[in-house]
Short mmCIF file of C-alpha atoms in Angstrom, two decimals:
data_model
loop_
_atom_site.label_atom_id
_atom_site.label_comp_id
_atom_site.label_asym_id
_atom_site.label_seq_id
_atom_site.Cartn_x
_atom_site.Cartn_y
_atom_site.Cartn_z
CA MET R 1 -8.82 21.80 -22.42
CA THR R 2 -8.32 21.31 -26.25
CA SER R 3 -8.88 18.51 -28.28
CA SER R 4 -5.46 18.10 -29.44
CA LEU R 5 -4.64 16.81 -25.97
CA HIS R 6 -4.14 13.02 -25.29
CA PRO R 7 -7.67 12.04 -23.20
CA LEU R 8 -5.46 11.20 -20.73
CA ASP R 9 -4.19 14.47 -20.29
CA GLN R 10 -8.09 15.99 -21.12
CA ALA R 11 -8.74 13.46 -18.44
CA VAL R 12 -6.56 14.80 -15.50
CA ALA R 13 -6.40 18.55 -16.43
CA LEU R 14 -6.81 20.88 -13.59
CA GLN R 15 -7.10 24.23 -13.28
CA GLN R 16 -5.22 26.41 -10.24
CA ARG R 17 -8.34 28.28 -7.88
CA GLU R 18 -6.12 28.81 -5.51
CA GLU R 19 -2.98 27.93 -4.01
CA ASP R 20 -3.79 24.43 -2.71
CA LEU R 21 -6.96 24.32 -4.58
CA TYR R 22 -7.70 22.69 -7.86
CA ARG R 23 -11.06 21.71 -10.17
CA GLY R 24 -11.44 19.46 -12.57
CA ARG R 25 -13.97 17.46 -14.55
CA ILE R 26 -14.69 13.94 -15.03
CA THR R 27 -14.66 13.37 -18.71
CA PRO R 28 -17.03 10.41 -20.25
CA ALA R 29 -13.67 8.79 -22.10
CA TYR R 30 -12.61 6.79 -18.95
CA ALA R 31 -16.05 6.24 -17.57
CA ASN R 32 -16.18 2.73 -15.90
CA MET R 33 -19.15 0.17 -15.41
CA VAL R 34 -19.82 2.62 -12.45
CA GLY R 35 -18.31 6.09 -12.12
CA PRO R 36 -15.41 6.71 -13.54
CA PHE R 37 -12.39 4.38 -13.95
CA GLY R 38 -9.78 4.55 -10.73
CA GLY R 39 -6.72 4.74 -12.68
CA THR R 40 -7.85 8.07 -13.95
CA ILE R 41 -8.80 9.43 -10.46
CA ALA R 42 -5.20 8.31 -9.17
CA ALA R 43 -3.68 9.87 -11.69
CA THR R 44 -5.85 13.35 -11.19
CA VAL R 45 -4.62 13.36 -7.22
CA LEU R 46 -0.91 12.87 -8.69
CA ASN R 47 -1.34 15.47 -11.09
CA ALA R 48 -2.23 18.09 -8.24
CA VAL R 49 0.75 17.04 -6.66
CA LEU R 50 3.01 17.25 -9.73
CA GLY R 51 1.81 20.68 -10.79
CA HIS R 52 2.17 22.18 -7.52
CA PRO R 53 4.31 24.94 -7.44
CA LYS R 54 6.11 23.93 -4.05
CA ARG R 55 6.47 20.46 -4.94
CA LEU R 56 9.90 18.95 -4.19
CA GLY R 57 11.49 15.83 -6.13
CA GLU R 58 9.62 13.40 -7.36
CA PRO R 59 6.50 10.83 -6.81
CA VAL R 60 8.10 7.99 -5.12
CA ALA R 61 4.46 7.30 -3.35
CA LEU R 62 0.95 7.22 -3.57
CA THR R 63 -1.82 5.92 -1.66
CA VAL R 64 -5.82 6.51 -3.02
CA ASN R 65 -8.52 5.83 -0.63
CA TYR R 66 -11.45 5.60 -2.85
CA ALA R 67 -13.84 7.00 0.08
CA GLY R 68 -17.22 7.60 -2.10
CA PRO R 69 -19.26 7.76 -5.28
CA ILE R 70 -17.68 10.01 -8.28
CA ALA R 71 -20.50 12.06 -10.41
CA ASP R 72 -19.97 12.92 -13.63
CA ALA R 73 -19.44 16.34 -13.34
CA GLU R 74 -16.97 18.96 -11.68
CA PHE R 75 -14.52 18.39 -8.71
CA ASP R 76 -12.54 20.25 -6.39
CA VAL R 77 -8.80 18.70 -5.57
CA ARG R 78 -7.22 20.16 -2.27
CA VAL R 79 -3.81 19.04 -2.20
CA ARG R 80 -1.37 20.46 0.51
CA PRO R 81 2.22 19.68 1.44
CA VAL R 82 1.66 18.61 5.45
CA ARG R 83 5.49 17.54 5.72
CA THR R 84 8.36 19.20 3.79
CA ASN R 85 12.21 18.01 4.98
CA ARG R 86 15.33 18.27 3.12
CA SER R 87 14.97 15.82 0.35
CA THR R 88 11.44 14.34 0.83
CA GLN R 89 8.04 15.52 1.14
CA HIS R 90 4.65 14.36 2.30
CA TRP R 91 1.06 15.31 0.27
CA LEU R 92 -2.25 15.06 1.64
CA ILE R 93 -4.83 15.33 -1.07
CA GLU R 94 -8.47 15.22 -1.21
CA LEU R 95 -11.11 15.06 -4.25
CA VAL R 96 -14.28 17.06 -3.02
CA GLN R 97 -17.61 16.90 -4.78
CA ASN R 98 -20.94 18.30 -3.50
CA GLY R 99 -19.05 19.38 0.01
CA GLU R 100 -17.97 15.41 0.51
CA THR R 101 -14.51 13.94 0.17
CA ALA R 102 -14.99 11.23 -2.31
CA ILE R 103 -11.02 10.40 -2.57
CA LEU R 104 -8.71 10.40 0.35
CA ALA R 105 -5.19 10.49 -0.90
CA SER R 106 -1.68 11.18 0.62
CA ALA R 107 1.57 10.90 -1.28
CA MET R 108 5.21 11.47 -1.00
CA THR R 109 7.80 12.86 -3.22
CA ALA R 110 11.58 13.05 -2.83
CA GLU R 111 15.04 13.37 -4.60
CA ARG R 112 16.81 10.45 -5.29
CA ARG R 113 20.46 10.12 -5.33
CA GLU R 114 22.02 7.27 -7.03
CA THR R 115 23.24 4.02 -4.73
CA TRP R 116 23.79 0.77 -4.49
CA SER R 117 20.60 -0.72 -6.53
CA ASP R 118 19.20 -3.81 -7.08
CA GLN R 119 16.22 -5.29 -8.76
CA GLU R 120 15.40 -8.70 -6.72
CA LEU R 121 12.22 -9.54 -8.44
CA LYS R 122 12.80 -11.67 -12.16
CA PHE R 123 11.21 -10.46 -15.08
CA PRO R 124 8.47 -12.84 -16.23
CA GLU R 125 8.95 -15.46 -19.24
CA VAL R 126 6.28 -13.98 -21.38
CA PRO R 127 6.33 -13.65 -25.26
CA PRO R 128 7.45 -9.90 -26.26
CA ALA R 129 4.64 -7.15 -26.86
CA ASP R 130 4.75 -7.42 -30.44
CA GLN R 131 4.02 -11.43 -30.64
CA VAL R 132 0.68 -11.24 -28.35
CA PRO R 133 -2.52 -9.97 -30.56
CA VAL R 134 -4.23 -7.28 -29.30
CA THR R 135 -7.19 -7.72 -27.01
CA PRO R 136 -10.42 -7.27 -28.39
CA THR R 137 -12.02 -5.43 -24.98
CA GLY R 138 -15.04 -3.79 -26.76
CA THR R 139 -17.81 -4.01 -24.24
CA VAL R 140 -16.14 -4.26 -20.81
CA ALA R 141 -16.20 -0.35 -19.88
CA ALA R 142 -15.39 2.67 -21.75
CA TRP R 143 -11.92 2.96 -20.26
CA THR R 144 -10.59 0.21 -21.91
CA SER R 145 -11.29 1.83 -25.43
CA ASN R 146 -8.31 4.22 -24.17
CA TYR R 147 -5.30 1.31 -23.64
CA GLN R 148 -4.35 -1.49 -25.94
CA LEU R 149 -4.38 -4.41 -24.40
CA ARG R 150 -2.27 -7.57 -25.28
CA PHE R 151 -3.49 -10.18 -22.70
CA VAL R 152 -0.88 -13.38 -21.91
CA GLU R 153 -3.20 -14.70 -19.71
CA GLY R 154 -5.54 -14.11 -16.88
CA PHE R 155 -8.62 -12.45 -19.36
CA LEU R 156 -12.02 -11.79 -18.67
CA THR R 157 -14.25 -14.34 -21.00
CA PHE R 158 -17.40 -13.80 -19.51
CA ASN R 159 -17.54 -17.66 -18.98
CA PRO R 160 -17.96 -19.02 -15.52
CA GLN R 161 -17.30 -22.17 -17.27
CA GLN R 162 -13.60 -21.05 -17.88
CA ALA R 163 -13.01 -19.77 -14.08
CA GLY R 164 -9.83 -21.79 -12.33
CA ASP R 165 -8.24 -21.63 -9.46
CA SER R 166 -5.73 -18.72 -10.21
CA SER R 167 -6.52 -14.70 -10.47
CA GLN R 168 -3.14 -14.40 -11.87
CA SER R 169 -3.16 -11.61 -15.24
CA ARG R 170 -0.07 -10.77 -17.42
CA LEU R 171 -1.01 -8.50 -20.09
CA TRP R 172 1.29 -5.83 -22.36
CA VAL R 173 -0.34 -2.27 -22.12
CA ARG R 174 0.12 1.40 -23.58
CA ASP R 175 -2.33 4.23 -23.73
CA GLU R 176 -4.42 4.22 -27.07
CA PRO R 177 -3.66 6.46 -28.93
CA PRO R 178 0.25 5.97 -27.69
CA ARG R 179 1.73 8.59 -25.29
CA PRO R 180 5.10 8.62 -23.76
CA LEU R 181 5.11 7.39 -20.42
CA ASP R 182 5.31 9.57 -17.69
CA PHE R 183 4.03 9.53 -13.78
CA VAL R 184 0.60 10.43 -14.59
CA SER R 185 -0.06 7.45 -17.39
CA LEU R 186 2.36 5.34 -14.69
CA ALA R 187 -0.56 6.27 -11.92
CA ALA R 188 -3.33 5.27 -14.27
CA ILE R 189 -2.16 2.30 -15.48
CA SER R 190 -1.36 0.75 -12.01
CA ASP R 191 -5.19 0.43 -11.79
CA VAL R 192 -5.50 -1.27 -15.38
CA PHE R 193 -6.71 -4.60 -13.85
CA PHE R 194 -10.16 -5.78 -13.75
CA PRO R 195 -11.22 -6.43 -10.24
CA ARG R 196 -9.33 -9.88 -9.30
CA VAL R 197 -12.96 -12.04 -8.60
CA PHE R 198 -13.62 -11.08 -12.15
CA ILE R 199 -10.83 -13.39 -13.39
CA ARG R 200 -11.66 -15.85 -10.60
CA LEU R 201 -14.89 -16.56 -11.42
CA GLN R 202 -14.81 -15.44 -15.22
CA LYS R 203 -17.65 -12.65 -14.48
CA PRO R 204 -18.58 -9.11 -13.48
CA ALA R 205 -19.69 -9.13 -10.04
CA PRO R 206 -20.02 -5.57 -7.98
CA ALA R 207 -16.86 -4.50 -7.22
CA GLY R 208 -14.56 -1.98 -7.01
CA THR R 209 -11.09 -0.82 -5.70
CA VAL R 210 -11.31 0.74 -2.28
CA SER R 211 -7.56 1.76 -1.63
CA MET R 212 -4.58 1.65 -4.09
CA THR R 213 -1.18 2.11 -3.25
CA THR R 214 1.58 2.37 -6.06
CA TYR R 215 5.52 2.65 -5.10
CA PHE R 216 7.55 4.27 -8.24
CA HIS R 217 11.15 2.81 -8.60
CA ALA R 218 12.15 5.18 -11.70
CA SER R 219 12.70 8.52 -12.16
CA ALA R 220 11.10 10.77 -14.67
CA ALA R 221 13.79 10.54 -16.86
CA GLU R 222 13.70 6.70 -16.99
CA LEU R 223 10.14 6.72 -17.76
CA ALA R 224 10.48 9.23 -20.65
CA ALA R 225 12.96 6.57 -21.85
CA VAL R 226 10.31 4.25 -22.09
CA GLY R 227 8.65 6.43 -24.58
CA GLU R 228 5.62 4.96 -26.15
CA ARG R 229 6.80 1.00 -25.83
CA PRO R 230 4.18 -1.37 -24.14
CA LEU R 231 4.41 -2.39 -20.20
CA LEU R 232 4.22 -5.39 -19.09
CA ALA R 233 1.51 -5.85 -16.22
CA CYS R 234 0.82 -8.72 -13.63
CA ALA R 235 -1.92 -8.80 -10.85
CA ARG R 236 -2.93 -11.23 -8.96
CA ALA R 237 -5.06 -11.87 -5.43
CA GLN R 238 -3.69 -13.31 -2.24
CA VAL R 239 -6.58 -13.74 -0.82
CA LEU R 240 -10.11 -12.66 -1.36
CA HIS R 241 -12.03 -12.65 2.13
CA ASN R 242 -15.72 -11.57 2.92
CA GLY R 243 -16.05 -8.82 0.52
CA TYR R 244 -12.38 -7.79 0.39
CA ALA R 245 -9.80 -8.91 -1.53
CA ASP R 246 -6.32 -8.07 -2.20
CA GLN R 247 -4.42 -7.11 -5.83
CA THR R 248 -0.34 -6.96 -6.10
CA ALA R 249 0.65 -5.65 -9.22
CA GLU R 250 4.01 -5.09 -11.09
CA LEU R 251 4.64 -2.97 -13.63
CA TRP R 252 7.69 -3.61 -16.21
CA SER R 253 9.66 -1.87 -18.93
CA GLU R 254 10.05 -4.11 -22.20
CA GLN R 255 13.90 -3.85 -20.97
CA GLY R 256 12.52 -5.34 -17.45
CA ARG R 257 13.44 -2.93 -15.21
CA LEU R 258 10.22 -3.06 -12.70
CA LEU R 259 8.87 0.43 -12.92
CA ALA R 260 6.33 0.39 -10.02
CA THR R 261 4.72 -2.06 -7.90
CA SER R 262 1.29 -1.47 -6.27
CA GLN R 263 -1.29 -2.94 -4.20
CA GLN R 264 -4.95 -2.52 -3.89
CA LEU R 265 -8.04 -3.47 -1.63
CA VAL R 266 -11.16 -4.40 -3.35
CA TYR R 267 -14.68 -4.28 -2.34
CA TYR R 268 -16.73 -7.15 -3.88
CA LYS R 269 -19.90 -9.24 -3.77
CA ALA R 270 -20.17 -12.73 -5.11
CA MET T 1 -1.62 3.65 32.61
CA THR T 2 -0.64 1.17 35.26
CA SER T 3 2.57 -1.15 34.75
CA SER T 4 -0.30 -4.06 34.54
CA LEU T 5 -0.71 -3.04 30.92
CA HIS T 6 1.06 -4.92 28.63
CA PRO T 7 4.28 -2.66 26.92
CA LEU T 8 2.10 -2.27 23.68
CA ASP T 9 -0.78 -1.64 25.21
CA GLN T 10 0.97 1.39 27.29
CA ALA T 11 3.12 2.53 24.15
CA VAL T 12 -0.66 2.86 22.19
CA ALA T 13 -2.39 4.25 24.95
CA LEU T 14 -4.15 7.85 23.73
CA GLN T 15 -6.30 10.18 26.07
CA GLN T 16 -9.18 11.41 24.71
CA ARG T 17 -8.94 15.53 24.87
CA GLU T 18 -11.69 16.69 22.22
CA GLU T 19 -13.90 14.72 19.84
CA ASP T 20 -11.43 14.10 17.06
CA LEU T 21 -8.01 14.88 19.43
CA TYR T 22 -6.26 12.18 21.35
CA ARG T 23 -2.76 12.61 23.58
CA GLY T 24 0.10 9.91 23.24
CA ARG T 25 3.53 9.55 24.80
CA ILE T 26 6.30 7.63 23.48
CA THR T 27 7.52 4.55 25.59
CA PRO T 28 10.93 4.10 25.65
CA ALA T 29 10.25 -0.05 25.72
CA TYR T 30 9.85 0.25 22.08
CA ALA T 31 12.64 2.83 20.73
CA ASN T 32 14.30 1.54 17.79
CA MET T 33 17.63 2.78 16.52
CA VAL T 34 16.10 6.23 15.96
CA GLY T 35 13.14 7.27 17.00
CA PRO T 36 10.19 4.88 17.94
CA PHE T 37 9.66 1.52 16.16
CA GLY T 38 7.20 2.36 13.25
CA GLY T 39 5.30 -0.63 14.25
CA THR T 40 4.05 1.11 17.57
CA ILE T 41 3.34 4.07 15.43
CA ALA T 42 0.89 2.29 13.00
CA ALA T 43 -0.83 0.30 16.21
CA THR T 44 -1.16 3.79 17.89
CA VAL T 45 -2.79 5.57 14.66
CA LEU T 46 -5.04 2.47 14.34
CA ASN T 47 -5.91 2.61 17.84
CA ALA T 48 -7.44 6.07 17.72
CA VAL T 49 -9.58 5.03 14.96
CA LEU T 50 -10.88 2.39 16.89
CA GLY T 51 -11.32 3.90 19.86
CA HIS T 52 -13.58 6.50 18.03
CA PRO T 53 -17.03 6.90 19.24
CA LYS T 54 -17.91 7.09 15.45
CA ARG T 55 -16.50 4.45 14.44
CA LEU T 56 -18.19 1.59 11.97
CA GLY T 57 -16.94 -1.79 11.63
CA GLU T 58 -13.61 -3.07 11.68
CA PRO T 59 -10.33 -2.38 10.17
CA VAL T 60 -9.10 -3.32 6.64
CA ALA T 61 -6.67 -1.03 5.20
CA LEU T 62 -3.95 1.19 6.98
CA THR T 63 -1.60 3.43 5.54
CA VAL T 64 0.84 5.22 7.39
CA ASN T 65 3.39 7.90 6.20
CA TYR T 66 6.13 8.80 8.51
CA ALA T 67 6.48 11.71 7.76
CA GLY T 68 9.00 13.18 10.04
CA PRO T 69 10.89 12.48 13.06
CA ILE T 70 8.98 11.62 16.54
CA ALA T 71 10.69 12.70 19.81
CA ASP T 72 10.79 10.81 22.87
CA ALA T 73 7.52 12.70 24.26
CA GLU T 74 4.01 13.73 24.12
CA PHE T 75 2.32 13.89 21.03
CA ASP T 76 -1.21 14.61 19.72
CA VAL T 77 -3.36 12.35 17.49
CA ARG T 78 -5.81 14.14 15.21
CA VAL T 79 -8.17 11.59 13.93
CA ARG T 80 -11.48 12.22 11.83
CA PRO T 81 -13.67 9.86 9.41
CA VAL T 82 -13.80 11.88 6.24
CA ARG T 83 -16.29 9.91 4.69
CA THR T 84 -19.09 7.52 6.38
CA ASN T 85 -21.25 5.05 3.84
CA ARG T 86 -23.78 2.73 4.60
CA SER T 87 -21.24 -0.07 5.57
CA THR T 88 -17.96 1.54 5.11
CA GLN T 89 -15.62 4.57 6.66
CA HIS T 90 -12.50 6.22 5.59
CA TRP T 91 -10.04 7.71 8.50
CA LEU T 92 -7.34 10.51 8.33
CA ILE T 93 -5.54 10.35 10.91
CA GLU T 94 -2.40 12.81 12.03
CA LEU T 95 -0.07 12.67 14.70
CA VAL T 96 1.30 15.78 15.77
CA GLN T 97 4.07 16.78 17.45
CA ASN T 98 5.46 20.46 18.36
CA GLY T 99 2.61 21.51 15.50
CA GLU T 100 4.68 19.46 13.03
CA THR T 101 2.81 16.58 11.30
CA ALA T 102 5.40 13.47 11.97
CA ILE T 103 2.78 10.94 10.65
CA LEU T 104 0.08 11.35 7.85
CA ALA T 105 -2.38 8.08 8.18
CA SER T 106 -5.35 7.04 6.17
CA ALA T 107 -7.53 4.03 7.11
CA MET T 108 -11.01 2.25 6.08
CA THR T 109 -13.34 0.38 8.28
CA ALA T 110 -15.97 -1.77 7.09
CA GLU T 111 -18.06 -4.39 8.36
CA ARG T 112 -17.93 -7.28 6.47
CA ARG T 113 -20.26 -9.94 5.36
CA GLU T 114 -20.01 -13.74 4.80
CA THR T 115 -19.13 -14.12 1.29
CA TRP T 116 -17.89 -16.28 -1.24
CA SER T 117 -14.03 -16.65 -0.56
CA ASP T 118 -10.69 -18.13 -1.19
CA GLN T 119 -6.88 -17.69 -0.50
CA GLU T 120 -4.83 -18.26 -3.32
CA LEU T 121 -1.35 -17.61 -1.49
CA LYS T 122 -0.48 -20.98 -0.31
CA PHE T 123 1.09 -21.39 3.22
CA PRO T 124 4.98 -21.70 2.80
CA GLU T 125 6.90 -24.68 4.06
CA VAL T 126 8.48 -24.07 7.17
CA PRO T 127 9.20 -25.59 10.46
CA PRO T 128 6.90 -25.20 13.14
CA ALA T 129 7.18 -22.40 15.25
CA ASP T 130 7.90 -24.52 18.41
CA GLN T 131 10.66 -26.68 16.58
CA VAL T 132 12.12 -23.19 15.45
CA PRO T 133 15.00 -22.36 18.43
CA VAL T 134 13.99 -18.44 19.51
CA THR T 135 16.57 -15.98 17.71
CA PRO T 136 18.46 -13.90 20.11
CA THR T 137 18.28 -10.82 19.31
CA GLY T 138 19.37 -8.41 22.29
CA THR T 139 21.46 -5.32 20.53
CA VAL T 140 19.65 -4.58 17.80
CA ALA T 141 17.17 -2.38 19.13
CA ALA T 142 15.52 -2.06 22.45
CA TRP T 143 11.71 -2.62 20.62
CA THR T 144 12.76 -6.58 19.66
CA SER T 145 12.48 -7.31 23.16
CA ASN T 146 8.77 -6.87 22.93
CA TYR T 147 9.03 -9.94 20.90
CA GLN T 148 9.68 -13.25 20.71
CA LEU T 149 11.20 -13.79 17.06
CA ARG T 150 12.05 -17.27 16.00
CA PHE T 151 13.77 -17.01 12.14
CA VAL T 152 13.52 -19.44 9.89
CA GLU T 153 15.52 -17.33 7.18
CA GLY T 154 16.98 -13.81 6.49
CA PHE T 155 18.01 -12.85 10.09
CA LEU T 156 20.84 -10.21 10.06
CA THR T 157 24.15 -11.25 11.45
CA PHE T 158 26.32 -8.21 11.09
CA ASN T 159 28.78 -10.41 8.78
CA PRO T 160 28.75 -8.35 5.35
CA GLN T 161 30.43 -11.90 3.98
CA GLN T 162 27.43 -13.88 4.44
CA ALA T 163 25.54 -11.03 2.39
CA GLY T 164 23.39 -12.99 -0.90
CA ASP T 165 20.84 -12.00 -3.50
CA SER T 166 17.79 -12.72 -1.88
CA SER T 167 16.35 -10.19 1.29
CA GLN T 168 13.65 -12.71 2.09
CA SER T 169 13.35 -13.13 5.62
CA ARG T 170 10.47 -16.01 7.16
CA LEU T 171 10.16 -15.67 10.91
CA TRP T 172 7.67 -17.03 13.76
CA VAL T 173 6.84 -13.91 15.71
CA ARG T 174 4.72 -12.97 18.87
CA ASP T 175 4.45 -10.34 21.47
CA GLU T 176 6.94 -10.93 24.17
CA PRO T 177 5.53 -11.37 26.91
CA PRO T 178 2.28 -13.09 25.50
CA ARG T 179 -0.41 -10.70 24.66
CA PRO T 180 -3.78 -12.09 22.82
CA LEU T 181 -3.69 -11.16 19.02
CA ASP T 182 -5.83 -7.96 17.59
CA PHE T 183 -5.46 -5.46 15.34
CA VAL T 184 -3.16 -3.02 17.40
CA SER T 185 -0.59 -5.82 17.73
CA LEU T 186 -1.27 -7.43 14.06
CA ALA T 187 -0.98 -3.40 12.54
CA ALA T 188 2.71 -3.19 14.94
CA ILE T 189 4.07 -6.97 13.53
CA SER T 190 3.35 -5.81 9.86
CA ASP T 191 6.19 -3.58 10.42
CA VAL T 192 8.27 -6.34 12.46
CA PHE T 193 10.96 -6.62 9.70
CA PHE T 194 14.33 -5.01 9.80
CA PRO T 195 14.73 -2.62 7.08
CA ARG T 196 15.28 -5.41 3.65
CA VAL T 197 18.46 -3.35 2.45
CA PHE T 198 20.12 -4.51 6.24
CA ILE T 199 19.16 -8.03 5.31
CA ARG T 200 20.65 -7.89 1.61
CA LEU T 201 23.77 -6.36 2.94
CA GLN T 202 24.03 -7.77 6.38
CA LYS T 203 24.66 -4.69 8.33
CA PRO T 204 22.92 -2.27 8.93
CA ALA T 205 22.77 1.13 7.10
CA PRO T 206 20.78 4.19 7.67
CA ALA T 207 17.65 3.30 6.58
CA GLY T 208 13.60 4.06 7.98
CA THR T 209 10.01 3.18 6.59
CA VAL T 210 8.62 6.39 4.65
CA SER T 211 5.02 4.78 4.01
CA MET T 212 3.64 1.19 4.48
CA THR T 213 0.08 0.08 3.85
CA THR T 214 -1.26 -3.10 5.30
CA TYR T 215 -4.54 -4.90 4.74
CA PHE T 216 -6.31 -6.50 7.03
CA HIS T 217 -7.91 -10.28 6.02
CA ALA T 218 -9.65 -11.19 9.10
CA SER T 219 -12.10 -10.26 11.52
CA ALA T 220 -11.56 -9.07 15.06
CA ALA T 221 -12.94 -12.48 16.14
CA GLU T 222 -11.00 -14.70 14.11
CA LEU T 223 -7.74 -12.40 15.41
CA ALA T 224 -9.01 -13.33 18.86
CA ALA T 225 -9.05 -16.87 17.75
CA VAL T 226 -5.41 -16.61 17.12
CA GLY T 227 -4.65 -16.16 20.71
CA GLU T 228 -0.85 -15.85 21.70
CA ARG T 229 -0.04 -18.01 19.30
CA PRO T 230 2.89 -17.00 17.13
CA LEU T 231 2.34 -15.73 13.56
CA LEU T 232 4.57 -16.56 10.86
CA ALA T 233 6.21 -12.97 9.27
CA CYS T 234 7.66 -13.24 5.81
CA ALA T 235 8.86 -10.09 3.78
CA ARG T 236 11.06 -9.21 0.95
CA ALA T 237 12.28 -6.50 -1.20
CA GLN T 238 11.45 -6.91 -4.70
CA VAL T 239 13.34 -3.49 -5.80
CA LEU T 240 16.06 -1.23 -4.12
CA HIS T 241 16.52 1.47 -6.61
CA ASN T 242 18.40 4.58 -5.66
CA GLY T 243 17.57 5.08 -2.18
CA TYR T 244 13.77 3.65 -2.23
CA ALA T 245 13.48 -0.09 -1.73
CA ASP T 246 10.02 -1.84 -1.52
CA GLN T 247 8.92 -4.46 1.14
CA THR T 248 6.24 -7.11 0.93
CA ALA T 249 5.21 -9.13 3.71
CA GLU T 250 2.35 -11.52 4.45
CA LEU T 251 0.95 -12.24 8.29
CA TRP T 252 0.18 -15.79 8.72
CA SER T 253 -1.54 -17.88 11.51
CA GLU T 254 -0.16 -21.06 12.12
CA GLN T 255 -3.43 -22.48 10.89
CA GLY T 256 -2.38 -21.13 7.33
CA ARG T 257 -4.94 -18.44 7.25
CA LEU T 258 -3.22 -15.28 5.80
CA LEU T 259 -4.69 -12.51 8.16
CA ALA T 260 -2.37 -9.47 6.57
CA THR T 261 -0.63 -8.47 4.06
CA SER T 262 1.31 -5.53 3.84
CA GLN T 263 3.90 -3.21 1.91
CA GLN T 264 6.02 -0.50 2.75
CA LEU T 265 8.65 1.47 1.12
CA VAL T 266 11.86 2.13 2.58
CA TYR T 267 14.48 5.12 2.19
CA TYR T 268 18.15 3.64 2.65
CA LYS T 269 21.92 4.76 2.35
CA ALA T 270 23.96 2.07 0.98
#
């Protein structure tokens, strides 16, 4: 770990200790209101798969269950392929601190082949990134300073009188400082949204992601082609019911390619 | 297992062998084109959690990774709570056949409390179930005979000339014979949709779910209140890209309550 590394690469860095065991450390740069930013944790879990010598193919699916609190300290990541097929592989990953599982995750990697493809979802009509002012996010949480956010709609105003009946947010986002897009950064950005209950109520509330699933719809080469350009990130809740809300999200390239879709379940108290 | 059990309850039946080890058997009633219907497998996995003596609360999230083929034979289910908090619990479940993991699943259970709630997604405008004729599904696969399906749109015609540019399906569905709704049947129904690539091409193709995540937005009591009435089931792909397509789905009560949301990633060859 050297200071020339991007903060994201510092946050997801892992040292191999045994074939299926890695060690990492929570970095303060991505601190959230309580514990670390869940996006960095998802990226760390995925990084353990990406760095594993037995990996076959590229990520297509990642599920991260936030099972318990994570302290600002070292952690172990246990990662192993539970099933390897001809062109696909299924992974089990656990992030452990003090002997307790804090993260229970699964991932799937696959070798894709070119075949008939189609994108049904249409790119939203939003102004281009360069025409949207950068949104100051100073005081929300430390992790936001590692992103450049340009909200088109659905920002958190901290003014409950502005609360409406939609939790939809749309924003342009890229790493800050800029960093070429890859699976690690895309996994982190899939959790870049504030809890939808914040947007509905236009104020913070006790809330936290309990499970997130992201599907990757692009290859490493397609992500690399995005480079340091911002992504359009869109999210909304469909239902908030007795303490648990869903969130569905899409991450788009400027060219209108749907790079990833994601859903999460969020605990809230309101 | 007696013949008076509903076919679904026969399919998901498990015998406890050790504290965290159960045994089940694939039943022919829910056979799919290749292997068993994935919905029954998801329901079986969830049933292992529901029957576990250490369970806390009710299901809120379920992720099922279809890691390998499942033979028409006995299987073991290893299930254990990996983390138990004050009001939530995270579960790891593996379905094993011949010493190999065929299913890698995680689930979360929670005790909900009544709090501010809202349903943002609006109930689709469709004719009531009783006004939609039952769709004959005879030859598609054995499992469909255990459901009464009433397609409003997006059925599989087997006529590629009817292929359009939308993969959306909307249908009324209930167990056949009727069975009171619970988490087990809701988990199974969350996989009731044919692969979206079938709908797009209006013909079958090699395809199979590789990962499915369902969020439950209702309590056991709320599900019981639905009884044997049909659910409105809606699904669509957002993107089909080089062999993997996503699917997002919603399951609604007739009263317009969004009971579950689900997404899956589907391998396809076209």
